[in-house]
XYZ file of C-alpha atoms in Angstrom:
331
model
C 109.088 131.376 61.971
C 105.679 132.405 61.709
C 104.596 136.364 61.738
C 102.875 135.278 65.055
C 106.216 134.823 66.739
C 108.012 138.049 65.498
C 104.773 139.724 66.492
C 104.949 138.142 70.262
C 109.026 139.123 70.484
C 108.426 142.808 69.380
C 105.199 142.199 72.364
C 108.151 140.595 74.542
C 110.946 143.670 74.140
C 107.623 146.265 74.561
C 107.323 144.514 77.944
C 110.735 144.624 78.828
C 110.929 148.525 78.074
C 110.519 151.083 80.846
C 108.206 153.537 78.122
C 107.800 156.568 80.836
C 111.156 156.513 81.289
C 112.373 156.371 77.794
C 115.244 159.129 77.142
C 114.961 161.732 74.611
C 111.795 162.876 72.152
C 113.527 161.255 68.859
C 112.974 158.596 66.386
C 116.212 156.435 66.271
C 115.324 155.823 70.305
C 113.411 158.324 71.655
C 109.683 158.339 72.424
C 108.626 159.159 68.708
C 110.331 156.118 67.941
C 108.116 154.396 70.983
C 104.957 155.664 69.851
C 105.005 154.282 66.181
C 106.169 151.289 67.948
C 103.201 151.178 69.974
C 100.295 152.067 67.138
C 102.038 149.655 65.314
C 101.247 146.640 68.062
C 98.115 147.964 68.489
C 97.197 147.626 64.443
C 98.735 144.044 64.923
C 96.973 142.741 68.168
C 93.978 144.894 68.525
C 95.054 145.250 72.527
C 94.021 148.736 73.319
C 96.714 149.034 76.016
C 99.241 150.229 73.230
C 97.373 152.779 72.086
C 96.601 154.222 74.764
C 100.518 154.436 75.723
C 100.943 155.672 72.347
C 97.902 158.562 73.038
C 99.880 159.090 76.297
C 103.469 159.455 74.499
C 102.392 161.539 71.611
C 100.658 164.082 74.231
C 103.799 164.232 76.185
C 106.024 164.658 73.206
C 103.695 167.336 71.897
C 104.485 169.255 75.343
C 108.126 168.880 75.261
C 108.771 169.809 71.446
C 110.396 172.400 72.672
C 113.229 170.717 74.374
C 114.480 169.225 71.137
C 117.221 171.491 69.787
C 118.317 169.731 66.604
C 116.524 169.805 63.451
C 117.834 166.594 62.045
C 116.546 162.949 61.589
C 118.424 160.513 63.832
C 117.531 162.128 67.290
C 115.897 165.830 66.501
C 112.885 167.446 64.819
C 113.202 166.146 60.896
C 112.726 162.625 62.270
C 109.886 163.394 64.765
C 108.265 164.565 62.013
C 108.487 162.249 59.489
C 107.023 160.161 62.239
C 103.993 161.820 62.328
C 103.295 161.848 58.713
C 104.332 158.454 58.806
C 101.424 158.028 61.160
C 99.010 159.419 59.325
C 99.542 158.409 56.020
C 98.966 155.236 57.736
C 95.814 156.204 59.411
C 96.918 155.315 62.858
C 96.136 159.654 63.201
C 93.449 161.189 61.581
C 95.475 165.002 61.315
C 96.833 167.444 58.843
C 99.948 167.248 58.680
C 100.398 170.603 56.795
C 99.278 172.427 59.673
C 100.989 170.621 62.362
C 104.215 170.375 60.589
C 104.024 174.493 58.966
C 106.999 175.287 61.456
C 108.957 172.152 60.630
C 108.392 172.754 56.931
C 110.302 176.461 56.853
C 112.801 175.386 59.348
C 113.884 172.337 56.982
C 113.492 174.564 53.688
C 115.579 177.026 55.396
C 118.448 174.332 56.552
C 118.744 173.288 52.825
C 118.749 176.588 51.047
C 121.069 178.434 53.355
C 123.071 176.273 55.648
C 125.865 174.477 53.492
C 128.319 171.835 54.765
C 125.760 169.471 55.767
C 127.199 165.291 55.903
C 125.681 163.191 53.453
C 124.576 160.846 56.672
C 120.590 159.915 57.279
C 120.837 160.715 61.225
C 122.312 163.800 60.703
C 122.681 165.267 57.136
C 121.155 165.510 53.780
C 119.698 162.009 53.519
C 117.943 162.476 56.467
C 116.681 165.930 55.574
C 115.539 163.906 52.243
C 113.574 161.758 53.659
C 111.730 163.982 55.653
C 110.635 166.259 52.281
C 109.781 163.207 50.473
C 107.464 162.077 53.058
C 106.183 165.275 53.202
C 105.717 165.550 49.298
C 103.607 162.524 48.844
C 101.463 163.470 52.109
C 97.771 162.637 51.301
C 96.503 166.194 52.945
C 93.263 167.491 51.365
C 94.039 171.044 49.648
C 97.437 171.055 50.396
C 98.556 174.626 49.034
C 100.503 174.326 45.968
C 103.186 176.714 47.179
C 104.055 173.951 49.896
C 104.286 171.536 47.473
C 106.563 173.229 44.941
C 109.106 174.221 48.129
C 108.899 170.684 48.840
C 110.046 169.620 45.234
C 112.558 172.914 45.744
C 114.096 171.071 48.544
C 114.618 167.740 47.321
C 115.671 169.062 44.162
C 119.082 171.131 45.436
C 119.667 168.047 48.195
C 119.554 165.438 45.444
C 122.222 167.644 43.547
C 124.121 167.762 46.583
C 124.255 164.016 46.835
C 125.204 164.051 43.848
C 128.678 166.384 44.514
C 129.700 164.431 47.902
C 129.132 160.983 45.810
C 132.675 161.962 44.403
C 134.026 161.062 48.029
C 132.706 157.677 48.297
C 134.565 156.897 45.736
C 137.743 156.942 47.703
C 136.182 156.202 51.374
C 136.034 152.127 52.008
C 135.012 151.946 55.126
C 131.469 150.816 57.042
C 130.105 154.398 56.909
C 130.912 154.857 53.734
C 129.504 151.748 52.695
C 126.333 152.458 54.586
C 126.089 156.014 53.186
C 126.105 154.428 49.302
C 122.992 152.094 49.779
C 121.008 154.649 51.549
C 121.520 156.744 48.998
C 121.027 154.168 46.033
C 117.141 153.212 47.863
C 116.666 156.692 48.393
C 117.137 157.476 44.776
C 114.843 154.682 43.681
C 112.389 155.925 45.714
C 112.464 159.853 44.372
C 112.945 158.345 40.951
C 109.546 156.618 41.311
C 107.952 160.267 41.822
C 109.620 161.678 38.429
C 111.326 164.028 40.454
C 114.678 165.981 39.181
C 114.202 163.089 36.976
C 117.693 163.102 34.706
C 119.515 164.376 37.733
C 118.260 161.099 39.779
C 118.351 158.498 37.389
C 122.307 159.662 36.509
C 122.952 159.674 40.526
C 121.519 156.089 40.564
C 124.206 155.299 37.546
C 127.033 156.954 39.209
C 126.017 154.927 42.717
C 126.105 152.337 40.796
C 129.270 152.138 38.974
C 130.813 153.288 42.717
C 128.959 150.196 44.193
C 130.416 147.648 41.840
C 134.527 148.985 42.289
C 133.473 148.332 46.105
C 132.056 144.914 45.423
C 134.974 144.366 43.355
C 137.257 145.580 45.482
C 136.237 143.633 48.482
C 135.674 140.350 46.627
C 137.208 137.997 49.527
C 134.375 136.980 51.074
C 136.161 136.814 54.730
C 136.091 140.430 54.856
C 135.142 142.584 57.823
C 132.930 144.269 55.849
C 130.470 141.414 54.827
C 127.183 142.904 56.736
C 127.494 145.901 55.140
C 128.768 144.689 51.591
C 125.728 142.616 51.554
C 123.669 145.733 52.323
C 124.874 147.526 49.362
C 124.533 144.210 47.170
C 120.909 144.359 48.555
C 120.249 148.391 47.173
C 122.014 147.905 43.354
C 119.292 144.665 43.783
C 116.561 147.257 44.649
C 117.369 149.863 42.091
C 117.720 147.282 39.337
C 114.132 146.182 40.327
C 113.065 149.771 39.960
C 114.702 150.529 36.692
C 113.854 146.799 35.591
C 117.293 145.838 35.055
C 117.620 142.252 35.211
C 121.405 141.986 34.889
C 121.560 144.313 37.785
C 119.008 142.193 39.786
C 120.769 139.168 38.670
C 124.400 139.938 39.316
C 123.159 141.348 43.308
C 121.548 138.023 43.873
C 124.822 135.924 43.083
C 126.893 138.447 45.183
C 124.423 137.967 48.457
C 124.683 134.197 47.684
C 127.918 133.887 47.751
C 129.049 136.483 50.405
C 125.970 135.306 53.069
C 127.280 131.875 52.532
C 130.591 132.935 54.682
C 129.160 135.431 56.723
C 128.264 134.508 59.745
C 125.036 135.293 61.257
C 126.213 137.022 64.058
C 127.202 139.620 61.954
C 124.154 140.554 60.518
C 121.036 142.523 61.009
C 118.218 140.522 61.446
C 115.342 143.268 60.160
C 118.057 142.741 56.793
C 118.020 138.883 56.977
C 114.352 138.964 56.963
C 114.266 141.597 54.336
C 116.500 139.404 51.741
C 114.476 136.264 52.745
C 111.105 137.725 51.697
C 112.861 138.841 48.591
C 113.740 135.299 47.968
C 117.776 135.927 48.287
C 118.771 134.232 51.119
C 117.937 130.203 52.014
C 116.071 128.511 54.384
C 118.554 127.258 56.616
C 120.616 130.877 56.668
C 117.273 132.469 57.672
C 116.638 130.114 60.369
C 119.773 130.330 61.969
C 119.384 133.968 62.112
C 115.791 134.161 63.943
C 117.636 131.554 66.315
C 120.635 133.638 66.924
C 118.737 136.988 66.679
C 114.618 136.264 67.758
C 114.854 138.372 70.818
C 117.623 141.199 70.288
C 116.432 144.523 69.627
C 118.416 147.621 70.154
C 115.355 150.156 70.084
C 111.686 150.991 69.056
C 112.743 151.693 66.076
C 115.132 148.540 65.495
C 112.232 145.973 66.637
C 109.828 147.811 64.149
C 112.442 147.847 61.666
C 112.283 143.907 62.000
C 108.804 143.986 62.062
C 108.189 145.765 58.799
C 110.531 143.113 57.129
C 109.434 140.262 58.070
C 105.306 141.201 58.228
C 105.274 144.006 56.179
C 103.442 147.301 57.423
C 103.157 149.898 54.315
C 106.437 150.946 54.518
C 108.820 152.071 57.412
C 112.106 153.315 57.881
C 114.905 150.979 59.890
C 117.375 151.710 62.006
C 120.370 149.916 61.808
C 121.464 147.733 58.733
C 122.347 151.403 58.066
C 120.051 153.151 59.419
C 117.959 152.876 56.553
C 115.758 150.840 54.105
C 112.257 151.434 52.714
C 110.545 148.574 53.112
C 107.602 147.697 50.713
């Protein structure tokens, strides 16, 4: 399928959306979700009409802030936020982020330093929360203050160590969530390790993820299980962080486990923004891929679902995407 055709379904589903009427201000399927959606089409087609609805929506969300209670990613501020710096480290908005997000910035540093018990989960925990700061740390703002920085690298620095203490509970938890939970945090790790940040910490949290990832894989070795979609997803992250930390064996091993466990998965059962994601990384077939698109082409559960297939399978600089757990980095 050429990028022409995933570019006129995500046109298709934008049609087929009501966008005034949209529920909620939030990324997962709210109208911040929408409006990177819509800048998105418009960097892809050049039609003018989306981003002018995406003007319109970003105004609108801008007057309703207010109404958005929650601080965290999945429907609340962390992930409206890390939409708009998404947006202009992409140059879809020409803004500085440091002064429009200032609030959001102590709110978030505040949340980590003095509000414990948080769930390890991207919508609404500590990976979210993560992913926010770290979008925030490599912001491309001119003079950013060095203070803001520093609490930045604060923040991700006492969330990574909490990872690192609720990793223990993976380690007896085998179910979706749990599953889902481990490769999020595996990519996210590979993506803070990148940065040199907390540095020993990470690279020993990637190890431990690791080591956790391969009793699972192990453990669920009968390729009929329940849990192939997300099995597949985690073989897909110890593939990633091998790539990072140019481990071959680790790249190696992954791509024989997604062989042989896509082989008896049916398609149904998978994410297509992940199909396309392990076909451009050359660890899927031909034929698998295809029947995907066929069974999949025109299914999107939100904004941030279609763009999620989008960034796979055309690539756009990087974007978060909901659903074959919420979340991969693409690019």
């Amino acid at each position: 399928m050429s990028t022409d055709v995933f570019i006129e379904n995500a046109i298709r589903y934008y049609g087929a959306l009501n966008a005034d009427s949209t529920q909620g201000y939030g990324l997962y399927s709210g109208k911040a979700g929408l409006i990177a959606l819509c800048y998105t089409l418009h960097s892809y087609t050049g039609n003018d009409i989306f981003a002018s609805k995406a003007d319109w929506l970003l105004k609108e969300l801008g007057s309703n802030i207010s109404k958005v209670g929650t601080v965290y990613f999945g429907d609340g501020l962390t992930g409206i936020g890390w939409a708009i710096e998404w947006l202009s480290q992409n140059k879809y908005l020409q803004i500085n982020t440091d002064e429009i997000l200032e609030e959001l910035d102590t709110r978030v540093y505040r949340t980590v330093m003095y509000e414990p018990g948080k769930s390890l989960r991207l919508d609404s925990g500590i990976l979210g929360l993560s992913l926010y700061l770290l979008s925030r740390y490599r912001s491309k703002n001119h003079l950013t203050p060095r203070l803001k920085t520093l609490s930045h690298q604060e923040c991700l620095v006492v969330l990574t160590d909490e990872m690192e203490t609720k990793l223990g509970a993976l380690e007896h938890e085998y179910d979706a969530a749990a599953i889902i939970n481990l490769s999020q945090m595996i990519i996210y790790s590979g993506k803070v390790w990148q940065y040199k940040l907390n540095i020993e910490t990470v690279e020993r949290l990637i190890y431990r993820c690791i080591d956790v990832a391969d009793n699972l894989l192990k453990k669920y070795n009968d390729t009929s299980s329940r849990l192939s979609g997300p099995l597949i997803q985690l073989a897909y992250a110890r593939f990633y962080a091998g790539s990072i930390l140019n481990l071959d064996s680790w790249m190696e091993q992954s791509r024989q486990y997604i062989s042989i466990r896509s082989s008896s998965t049916p398609v149904a059962d998978m994410d297509l923004s992940l199909v396309c994601k392990l076909y451009k990384d050359n660890l899927i077939g031909e034929e698998y891929y295809q029947l995907a698109l066929e069974s999949h082409a025109h299914l999107f559960s939100s904004p941030m679902h279609c763009l999620g297939v989008l960034s796979a399978s055309v690539g756009n600089g990087g974007f978060c995407i909901e659903n074959w757990g919420e979340y991969c980095l693409v690019g």
